[in-house]
mmCIF file of C-alpha atoms and ligand atoms in Angstrom:
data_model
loop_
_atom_site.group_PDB
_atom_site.id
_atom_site.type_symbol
_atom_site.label_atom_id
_atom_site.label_comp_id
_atom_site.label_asym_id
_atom_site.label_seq_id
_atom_site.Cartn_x
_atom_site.Cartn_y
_atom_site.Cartn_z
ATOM 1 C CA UNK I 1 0.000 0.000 0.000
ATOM 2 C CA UNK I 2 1.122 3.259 -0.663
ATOM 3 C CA UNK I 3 0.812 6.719 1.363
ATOM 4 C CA UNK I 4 -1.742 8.188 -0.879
ATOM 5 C CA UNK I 5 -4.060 4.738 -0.541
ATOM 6 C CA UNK I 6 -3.714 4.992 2.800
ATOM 7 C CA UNK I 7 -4.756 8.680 2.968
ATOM 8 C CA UNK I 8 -7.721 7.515 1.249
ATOM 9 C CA UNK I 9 -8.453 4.774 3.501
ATOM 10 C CA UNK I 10 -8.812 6.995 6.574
ATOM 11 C CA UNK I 11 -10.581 9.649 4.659
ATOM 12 C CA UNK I 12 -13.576 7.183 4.129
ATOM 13 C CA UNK I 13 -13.262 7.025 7.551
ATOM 14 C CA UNK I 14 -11.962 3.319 7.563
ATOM 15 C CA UNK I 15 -10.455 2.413 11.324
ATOM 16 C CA UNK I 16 -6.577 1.826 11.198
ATOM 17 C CA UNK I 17 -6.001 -1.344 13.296
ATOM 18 C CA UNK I 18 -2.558 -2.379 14.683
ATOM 19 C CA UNK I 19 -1.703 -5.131 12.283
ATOM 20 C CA UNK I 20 -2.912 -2.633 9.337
ATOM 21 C CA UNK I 21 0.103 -1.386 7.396
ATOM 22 C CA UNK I 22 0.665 2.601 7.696
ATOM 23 C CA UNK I 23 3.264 5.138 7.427
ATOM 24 C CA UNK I 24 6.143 5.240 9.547
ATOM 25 C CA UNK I 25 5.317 9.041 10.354
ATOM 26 C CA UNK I 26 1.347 8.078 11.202
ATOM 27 C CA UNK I 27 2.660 5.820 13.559
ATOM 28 C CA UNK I 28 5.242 8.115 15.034
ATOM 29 C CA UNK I 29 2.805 10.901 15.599
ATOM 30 C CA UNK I 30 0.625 8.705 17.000
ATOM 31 C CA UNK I 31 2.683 7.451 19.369
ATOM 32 C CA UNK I 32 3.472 11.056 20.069
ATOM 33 C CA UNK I 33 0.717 12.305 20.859
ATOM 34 C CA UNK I 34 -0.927 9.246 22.800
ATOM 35 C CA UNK I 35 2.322 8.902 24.966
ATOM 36 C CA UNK I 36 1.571 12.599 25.425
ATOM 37 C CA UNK I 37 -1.945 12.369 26.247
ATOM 38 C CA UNK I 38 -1.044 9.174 28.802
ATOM 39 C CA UNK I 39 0.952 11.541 30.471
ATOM 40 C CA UNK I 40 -1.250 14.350 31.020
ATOM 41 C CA UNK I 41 -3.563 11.514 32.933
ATOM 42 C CA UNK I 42 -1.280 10.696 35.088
ATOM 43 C CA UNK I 43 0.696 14.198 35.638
ATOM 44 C CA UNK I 44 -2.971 15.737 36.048
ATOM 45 C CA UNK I 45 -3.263 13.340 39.553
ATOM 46 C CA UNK I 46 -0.867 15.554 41.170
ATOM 47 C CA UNK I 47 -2.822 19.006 41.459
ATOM 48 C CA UNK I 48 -6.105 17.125 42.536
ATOM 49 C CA UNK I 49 -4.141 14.819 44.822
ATOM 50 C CA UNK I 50 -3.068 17.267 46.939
ATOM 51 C CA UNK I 51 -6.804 17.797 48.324
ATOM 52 C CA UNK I 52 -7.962 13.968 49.383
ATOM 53 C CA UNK I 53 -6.268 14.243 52.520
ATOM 54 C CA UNK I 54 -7.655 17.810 53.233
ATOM 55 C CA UNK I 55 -11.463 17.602 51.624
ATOM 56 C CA UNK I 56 -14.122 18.872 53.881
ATOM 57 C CA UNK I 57 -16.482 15.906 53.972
ATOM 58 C CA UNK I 58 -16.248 11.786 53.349
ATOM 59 C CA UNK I 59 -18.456 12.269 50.339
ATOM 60 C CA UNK I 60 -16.302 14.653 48.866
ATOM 61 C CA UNK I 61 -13.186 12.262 49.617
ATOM 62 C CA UNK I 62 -14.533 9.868 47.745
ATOM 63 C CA UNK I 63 -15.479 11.568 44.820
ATOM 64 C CA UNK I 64 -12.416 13.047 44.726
ATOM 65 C CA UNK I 65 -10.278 9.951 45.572
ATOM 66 C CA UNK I 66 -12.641 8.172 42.238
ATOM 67 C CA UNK I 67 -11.760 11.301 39.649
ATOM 68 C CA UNK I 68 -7.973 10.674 40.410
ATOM 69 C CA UNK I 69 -7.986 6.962 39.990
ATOM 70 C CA UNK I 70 -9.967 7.009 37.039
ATOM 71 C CA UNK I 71 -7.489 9.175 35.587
ATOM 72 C CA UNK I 72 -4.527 6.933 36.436
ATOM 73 C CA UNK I 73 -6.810 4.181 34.579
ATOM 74 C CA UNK I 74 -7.234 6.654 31.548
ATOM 75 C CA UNK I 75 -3.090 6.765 31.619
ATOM 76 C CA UNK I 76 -2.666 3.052 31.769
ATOM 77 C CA UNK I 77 -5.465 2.245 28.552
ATOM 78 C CA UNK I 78 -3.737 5.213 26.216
ATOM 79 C CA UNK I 79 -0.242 3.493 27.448
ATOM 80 C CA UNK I 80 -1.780 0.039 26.434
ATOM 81 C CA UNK I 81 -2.888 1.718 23.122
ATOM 82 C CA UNK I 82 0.692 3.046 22.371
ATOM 83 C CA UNK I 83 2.437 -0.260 22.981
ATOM 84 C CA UNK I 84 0.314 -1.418 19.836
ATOM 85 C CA UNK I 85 1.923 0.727 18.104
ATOM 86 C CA UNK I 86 5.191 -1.037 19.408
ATOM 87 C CA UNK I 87 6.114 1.616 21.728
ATOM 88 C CA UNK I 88 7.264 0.355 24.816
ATOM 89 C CA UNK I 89 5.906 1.983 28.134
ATOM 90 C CA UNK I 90 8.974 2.030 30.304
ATOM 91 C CA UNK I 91 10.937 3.890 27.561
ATOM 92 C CA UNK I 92 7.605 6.259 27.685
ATOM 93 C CA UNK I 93 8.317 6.953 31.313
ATOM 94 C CA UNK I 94 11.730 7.214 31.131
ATOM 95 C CA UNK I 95 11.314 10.267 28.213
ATOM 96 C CA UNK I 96 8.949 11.506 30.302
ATOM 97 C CA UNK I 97 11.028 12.043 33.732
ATOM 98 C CA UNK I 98 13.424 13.246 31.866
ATOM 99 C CA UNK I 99 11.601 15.885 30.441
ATOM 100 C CA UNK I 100 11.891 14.442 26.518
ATOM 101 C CA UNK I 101 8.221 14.141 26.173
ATOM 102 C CA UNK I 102 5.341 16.555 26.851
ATOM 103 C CA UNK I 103 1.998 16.357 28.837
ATOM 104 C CA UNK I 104 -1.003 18.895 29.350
ATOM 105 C CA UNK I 105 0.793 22.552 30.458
ATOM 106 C CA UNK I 106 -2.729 22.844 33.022
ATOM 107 C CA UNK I 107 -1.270 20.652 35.070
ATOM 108 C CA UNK I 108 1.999 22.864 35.875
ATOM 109 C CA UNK I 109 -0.578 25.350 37.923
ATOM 110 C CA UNK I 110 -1.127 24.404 41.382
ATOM 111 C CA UNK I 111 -4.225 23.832 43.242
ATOM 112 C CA UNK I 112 -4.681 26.684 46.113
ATOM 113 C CA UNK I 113 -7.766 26.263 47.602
ATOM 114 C CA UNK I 114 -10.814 23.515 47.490
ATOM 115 C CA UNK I 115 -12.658 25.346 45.261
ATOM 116 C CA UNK I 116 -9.896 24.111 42.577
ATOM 117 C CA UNK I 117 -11.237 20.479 42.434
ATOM 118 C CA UNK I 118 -14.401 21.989 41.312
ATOM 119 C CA UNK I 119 -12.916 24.040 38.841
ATOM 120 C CA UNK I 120 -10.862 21.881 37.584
ATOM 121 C CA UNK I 121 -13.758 19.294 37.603
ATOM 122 C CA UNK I 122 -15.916 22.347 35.438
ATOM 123 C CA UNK I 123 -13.314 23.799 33.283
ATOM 124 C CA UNK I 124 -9.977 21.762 33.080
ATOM 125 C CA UNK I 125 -11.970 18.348 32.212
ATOM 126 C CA UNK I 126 -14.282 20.528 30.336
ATOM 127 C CA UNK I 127 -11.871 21.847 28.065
ATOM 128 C CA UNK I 128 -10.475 17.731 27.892
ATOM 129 C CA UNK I 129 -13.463 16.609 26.796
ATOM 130 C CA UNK I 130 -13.482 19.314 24.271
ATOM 131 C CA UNK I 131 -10.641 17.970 22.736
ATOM 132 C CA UNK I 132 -11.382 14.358 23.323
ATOM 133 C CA UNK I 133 -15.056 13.952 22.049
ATOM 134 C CA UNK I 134 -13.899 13.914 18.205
ATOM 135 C CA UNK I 135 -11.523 11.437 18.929
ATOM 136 C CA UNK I 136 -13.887 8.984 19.609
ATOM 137 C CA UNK I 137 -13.583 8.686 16.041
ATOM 138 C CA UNK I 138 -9.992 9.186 15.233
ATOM 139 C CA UNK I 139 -8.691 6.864 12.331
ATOM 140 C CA UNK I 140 -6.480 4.535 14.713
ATOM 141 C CA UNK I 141 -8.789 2.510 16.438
ATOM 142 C CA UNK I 142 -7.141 1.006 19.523
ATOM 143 C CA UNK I 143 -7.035 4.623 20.679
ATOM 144 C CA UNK I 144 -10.826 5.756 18.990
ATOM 145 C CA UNK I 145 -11.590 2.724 21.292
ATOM 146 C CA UNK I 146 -10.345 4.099 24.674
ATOM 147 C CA UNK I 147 -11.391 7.840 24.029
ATOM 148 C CA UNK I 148 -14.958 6.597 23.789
ATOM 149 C CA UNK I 149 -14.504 5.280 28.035
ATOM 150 C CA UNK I 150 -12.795 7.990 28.875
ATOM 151 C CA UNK I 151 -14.599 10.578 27.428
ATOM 152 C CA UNK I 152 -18.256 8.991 29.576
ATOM 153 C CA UNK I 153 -15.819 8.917 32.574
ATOM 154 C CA UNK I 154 -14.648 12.754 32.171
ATOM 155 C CA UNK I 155 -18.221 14.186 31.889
ATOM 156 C CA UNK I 156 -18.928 12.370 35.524
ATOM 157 C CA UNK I 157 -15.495 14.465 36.233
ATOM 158 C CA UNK I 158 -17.036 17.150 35.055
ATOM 159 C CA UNK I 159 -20.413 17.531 36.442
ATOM 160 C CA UNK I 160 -19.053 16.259 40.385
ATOM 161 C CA UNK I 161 -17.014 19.730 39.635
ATOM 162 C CA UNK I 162 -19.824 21.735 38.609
ATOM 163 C CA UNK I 163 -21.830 19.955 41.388
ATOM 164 C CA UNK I 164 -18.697 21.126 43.511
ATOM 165 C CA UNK I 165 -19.256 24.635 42.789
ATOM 166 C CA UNK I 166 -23.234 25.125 42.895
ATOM 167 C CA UNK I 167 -22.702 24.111 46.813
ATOM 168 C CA UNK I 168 -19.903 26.533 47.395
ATOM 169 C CA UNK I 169 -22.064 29.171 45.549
ATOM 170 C CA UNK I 170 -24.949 28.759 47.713
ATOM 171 C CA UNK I 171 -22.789 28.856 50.768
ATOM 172 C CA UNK I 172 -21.049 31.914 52.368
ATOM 173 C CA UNK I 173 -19.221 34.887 50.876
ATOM 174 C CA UNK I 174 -16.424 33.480 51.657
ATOM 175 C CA UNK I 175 -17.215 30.276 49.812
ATOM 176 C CA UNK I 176 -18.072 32.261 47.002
ATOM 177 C CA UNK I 177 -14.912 34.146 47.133
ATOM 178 C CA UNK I 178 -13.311 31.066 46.932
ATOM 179 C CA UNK I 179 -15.088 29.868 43.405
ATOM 180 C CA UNK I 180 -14.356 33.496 41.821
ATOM 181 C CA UNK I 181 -10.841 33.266 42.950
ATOM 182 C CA UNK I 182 -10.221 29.745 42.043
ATOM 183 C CA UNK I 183 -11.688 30.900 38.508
ATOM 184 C CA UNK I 184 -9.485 33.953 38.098
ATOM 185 C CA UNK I 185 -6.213 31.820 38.116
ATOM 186 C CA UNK I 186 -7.831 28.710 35.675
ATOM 187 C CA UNK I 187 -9.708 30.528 33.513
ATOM 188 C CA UNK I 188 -6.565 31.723 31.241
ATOM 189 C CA UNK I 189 -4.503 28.388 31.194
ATOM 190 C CA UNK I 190 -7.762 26.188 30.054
ATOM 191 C CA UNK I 191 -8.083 27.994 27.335
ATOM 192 C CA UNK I 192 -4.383 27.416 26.446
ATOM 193 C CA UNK I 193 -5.389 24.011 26.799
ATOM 194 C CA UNK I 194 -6.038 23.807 23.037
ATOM 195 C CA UNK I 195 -2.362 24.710 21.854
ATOM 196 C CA UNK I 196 -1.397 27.494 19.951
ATOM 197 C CA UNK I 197 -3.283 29.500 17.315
ATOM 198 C CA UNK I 198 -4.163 27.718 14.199
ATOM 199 C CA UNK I 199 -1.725 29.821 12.428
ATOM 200 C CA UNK I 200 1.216 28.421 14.853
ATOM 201 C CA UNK I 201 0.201 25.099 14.686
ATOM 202 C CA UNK I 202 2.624 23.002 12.677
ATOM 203 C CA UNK I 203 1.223 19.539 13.221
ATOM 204 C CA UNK I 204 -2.400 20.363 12.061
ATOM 205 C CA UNK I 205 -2.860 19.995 8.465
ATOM 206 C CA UNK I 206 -1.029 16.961 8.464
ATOM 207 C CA UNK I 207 -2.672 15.308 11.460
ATOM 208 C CA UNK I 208 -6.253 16.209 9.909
ATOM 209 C CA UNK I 209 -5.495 14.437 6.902
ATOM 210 C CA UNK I 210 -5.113 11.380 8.381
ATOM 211 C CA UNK I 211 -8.009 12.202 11.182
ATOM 212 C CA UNK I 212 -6.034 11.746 14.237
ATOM 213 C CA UNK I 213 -7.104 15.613 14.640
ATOM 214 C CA UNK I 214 -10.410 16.308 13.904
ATOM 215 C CA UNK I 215 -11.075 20.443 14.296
ATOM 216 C CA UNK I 216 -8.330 23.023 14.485
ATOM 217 C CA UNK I 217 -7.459 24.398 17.945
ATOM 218 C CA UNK I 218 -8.678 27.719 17.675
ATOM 219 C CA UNK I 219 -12.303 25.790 16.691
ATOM 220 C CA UNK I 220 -12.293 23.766 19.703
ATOM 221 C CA UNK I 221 -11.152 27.003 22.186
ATOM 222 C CA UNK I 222 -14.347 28.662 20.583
ATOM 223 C CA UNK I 223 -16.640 25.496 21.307
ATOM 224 C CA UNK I 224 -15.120 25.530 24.666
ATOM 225 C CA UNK I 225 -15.976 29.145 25.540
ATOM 226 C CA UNK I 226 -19.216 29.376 23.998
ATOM 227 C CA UNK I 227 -20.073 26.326 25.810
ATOM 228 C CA UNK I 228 -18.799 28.164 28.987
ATOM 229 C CA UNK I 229 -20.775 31.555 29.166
ATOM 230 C CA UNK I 230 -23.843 30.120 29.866
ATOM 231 C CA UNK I 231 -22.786 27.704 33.023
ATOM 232 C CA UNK I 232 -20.462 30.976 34.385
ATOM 233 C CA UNK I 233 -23.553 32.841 34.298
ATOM 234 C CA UNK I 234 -25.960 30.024 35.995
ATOM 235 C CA UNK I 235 -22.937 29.793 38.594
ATOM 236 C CA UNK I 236 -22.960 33.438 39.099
ATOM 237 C CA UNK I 237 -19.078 33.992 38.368
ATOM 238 C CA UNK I 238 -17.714 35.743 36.538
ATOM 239 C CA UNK I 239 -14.651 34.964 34.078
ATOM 240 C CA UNK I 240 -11.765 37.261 34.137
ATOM 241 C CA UNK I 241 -11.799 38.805 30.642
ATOM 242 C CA UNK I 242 -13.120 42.455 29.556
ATOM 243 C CA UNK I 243 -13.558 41.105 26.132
ATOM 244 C CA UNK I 244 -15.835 38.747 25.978
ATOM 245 C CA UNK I 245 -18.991 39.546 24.530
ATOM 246 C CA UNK I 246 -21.688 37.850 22.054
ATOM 247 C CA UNK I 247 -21.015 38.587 18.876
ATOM 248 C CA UNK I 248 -23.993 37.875 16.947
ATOM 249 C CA UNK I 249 -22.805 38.482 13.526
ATOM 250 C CA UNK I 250 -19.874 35.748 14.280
ATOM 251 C CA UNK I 251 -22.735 33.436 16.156
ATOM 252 C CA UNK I 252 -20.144 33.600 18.940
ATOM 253 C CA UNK I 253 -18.190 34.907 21.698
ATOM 254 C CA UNK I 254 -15.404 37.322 20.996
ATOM 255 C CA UNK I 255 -12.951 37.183 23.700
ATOM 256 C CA UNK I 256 -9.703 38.351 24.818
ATOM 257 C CA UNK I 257 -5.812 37.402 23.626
ATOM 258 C CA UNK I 258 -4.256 34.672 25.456
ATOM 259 C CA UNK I 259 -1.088 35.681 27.228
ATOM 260 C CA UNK I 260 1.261 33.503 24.969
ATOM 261 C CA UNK I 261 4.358 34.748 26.223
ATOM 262 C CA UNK I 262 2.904 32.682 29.631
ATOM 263 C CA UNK I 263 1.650 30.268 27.284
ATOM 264 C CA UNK I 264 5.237 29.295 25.806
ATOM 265 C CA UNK I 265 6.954 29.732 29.214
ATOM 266 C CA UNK I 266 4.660 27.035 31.033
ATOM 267 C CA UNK I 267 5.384 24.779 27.420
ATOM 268 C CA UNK I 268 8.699 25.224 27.609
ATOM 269 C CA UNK I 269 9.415 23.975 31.706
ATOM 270 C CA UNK I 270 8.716 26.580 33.253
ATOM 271 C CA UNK I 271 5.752 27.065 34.847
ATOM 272 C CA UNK I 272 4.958 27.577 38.431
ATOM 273 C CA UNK I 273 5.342 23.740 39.035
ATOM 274 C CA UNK I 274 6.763 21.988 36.081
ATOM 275 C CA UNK I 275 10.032 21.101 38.017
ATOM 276 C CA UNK I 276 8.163 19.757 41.261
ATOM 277 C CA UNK I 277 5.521 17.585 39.027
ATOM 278 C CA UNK I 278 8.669 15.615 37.171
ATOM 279 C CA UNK I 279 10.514 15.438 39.893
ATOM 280 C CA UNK I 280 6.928 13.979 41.951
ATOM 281 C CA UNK I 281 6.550 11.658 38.950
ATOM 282 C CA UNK I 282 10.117 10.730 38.917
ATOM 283 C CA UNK I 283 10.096 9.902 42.779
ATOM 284 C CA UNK I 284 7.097 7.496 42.363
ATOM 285 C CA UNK I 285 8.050 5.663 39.179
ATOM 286 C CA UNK I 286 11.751 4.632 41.455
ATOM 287 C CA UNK I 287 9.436 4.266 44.821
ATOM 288 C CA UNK I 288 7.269 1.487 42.709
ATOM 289 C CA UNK I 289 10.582 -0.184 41.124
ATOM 290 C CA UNK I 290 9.481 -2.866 44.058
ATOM 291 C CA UNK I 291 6.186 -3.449 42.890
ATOM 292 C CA UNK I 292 7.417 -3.879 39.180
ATOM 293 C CA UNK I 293 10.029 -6.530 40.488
ATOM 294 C CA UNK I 294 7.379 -8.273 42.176
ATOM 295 C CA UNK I 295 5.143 -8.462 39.613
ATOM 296 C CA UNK I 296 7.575 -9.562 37.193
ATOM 297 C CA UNK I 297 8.994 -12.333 39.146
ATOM 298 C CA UNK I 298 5.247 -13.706 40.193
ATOM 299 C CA UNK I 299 4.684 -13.861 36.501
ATOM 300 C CA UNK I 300 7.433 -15.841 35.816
ATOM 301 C CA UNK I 301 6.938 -18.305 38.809
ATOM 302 C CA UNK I 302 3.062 -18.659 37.574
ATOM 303 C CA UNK I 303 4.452 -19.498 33.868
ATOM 304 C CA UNK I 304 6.763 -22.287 35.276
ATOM 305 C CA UNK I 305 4.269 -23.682 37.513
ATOM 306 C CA UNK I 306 1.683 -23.674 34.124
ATOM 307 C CA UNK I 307 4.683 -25.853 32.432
ATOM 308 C CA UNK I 308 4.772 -28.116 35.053
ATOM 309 C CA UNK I 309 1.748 -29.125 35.593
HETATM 310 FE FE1 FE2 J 401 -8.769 11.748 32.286
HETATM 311 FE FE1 FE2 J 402 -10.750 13.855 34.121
#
């Protein structure tokens, strides 16, 4: 098969499966960007983390203590996916504590006061499922596969947050100067969550030809903030920018210019936590060598035992 049959293959929207032939740079962007994605999941445990031992109530523990394990299983299915693209996962890691590969720039903020979780829950997992929805129906389908789980298991993270939220807005001013606070700082960086402008964006042309990107970035930032008036003003905050207005010749919201010096800062290592999230990752991944070992060796002993018998 050639490139330009395979282009055509994905543009009738036929799934790419693992054994399928494809292009060496399809499978190297995919890898990219799933390894990338994997590591957002489990990066994006660390801000929320910090709250399960301080949340105000059981319930709230709980939910909490579910969001961050699902997203450590949302990590371990796009890791599975990447292996069948014969990556291997403990090279993965390795790039990743050693700051070789990416994850989500969000997750370099950190998490000040409780009303985070529910922000987070509202806008960071908002703006993921943004981005994730279309691809449920990305051209590679080992990973179309796993998007369509995590995706139902990030609008439950979503709506505990905006459930999150209503309470603390019908509770005291303090509370509520909490939420507005909380939305001040996140506000800015989820909407960096979809990249850089279209006209920066190398990868896109590319990736949308072979539908492992489905809408450009700038698209998806205007889905997310239209999407996001109308449950800002039902919560009764407001979000921190002067420019945004209906615009009802556009049939959207106008809205302000992203700080991108910040933007490229918090890509390029450093942003107010990028150091202390490796370095958290990097502890754990060493901590757990044990576990691996274990694992490993009970394997082994099970296979012999198999033979034997
Ligand atoms: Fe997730
Ligand atoms: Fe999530």
């Amino acid at each position: 098969m050639s490139d330009d049959d395979f282009t055509r293959l994905v543009e009738a929207e036929q799934r790419v499966e693992p054994r399928d032939w494809m292009p060496d740079g399809y499978r190297r962007t995919l890898i990219r960007q799933i390894a990338q994605h994997a590591h957002s999941e489990i990066i994006g445990m660390q801000p929320e983390a910090n709250w399960i031992s301080r949340a105000p109530s059981l319930r709230r523990k709980a939910i909490l203590l579910a969001k961050v394990q699902d997203e450590a299983g949302h990590g371990l299915y796009l890791y599975a996916a990447t292996e069948t693209l014969g990556a291997d996962r403990a090279d993965l890691t390795q790039k990743l504590v050693e700051g070789r590969q990416k994850y989500s720039s969000i997750f370099n903020y950190p998490t000040l006061n409780f009303a985070d979780v529910g922000v987070i829950g509202w806008l960071v997992d908002g703006a993921a499922i943004c981005n994730q929805v279309p691809l449920c129906r990305t051209s590679y389908g080992p990973y179309a596969r796993a998007m369509i789980r995590i995706c139902k298991e990030e609008s439950f993270h979503q709506r505990q947050g905006y459930e999150l939220l209503m309470t603390m807005m019908r509770g005291t001013d303090e509370q509520r100067r909490m939420v507005q606070d909380s939305v001040n700082r996140w506000w800015w960086p989820s909407l960096m969550m979809f990249g850089p402008s279209d006209a920066e964006s190398s990868n896109t042309a590319q990736s949308m030809a072979w539908r492992i990107k489905r809408h450009t970035n700038d698209e998806l930032r205007q889905k997310f903030v239209d999407m996001s008036v109308p449950q800002a003003e039902a919560l009764g905050v407001t979000l921190p920018d002067p420019s945004l207005r209906w615009n009802p010749e556009r049939g959207h919201h106008d809205f302000g210019e992203i700080d991108w010096d910040e933007f490229w800062r918090v890509v390029n290592g450093d942003g107010p936590c990028n150091r202390q999230r490796v370095e958290h990752r990097r502890k754990a991944h060493e901590d757990g060598a044990w576990v691996r070992e274990a694992a490993t060796a009970y394997a082994a002993k099970s296979a012999s035992v198999e033979e034997v018998a």
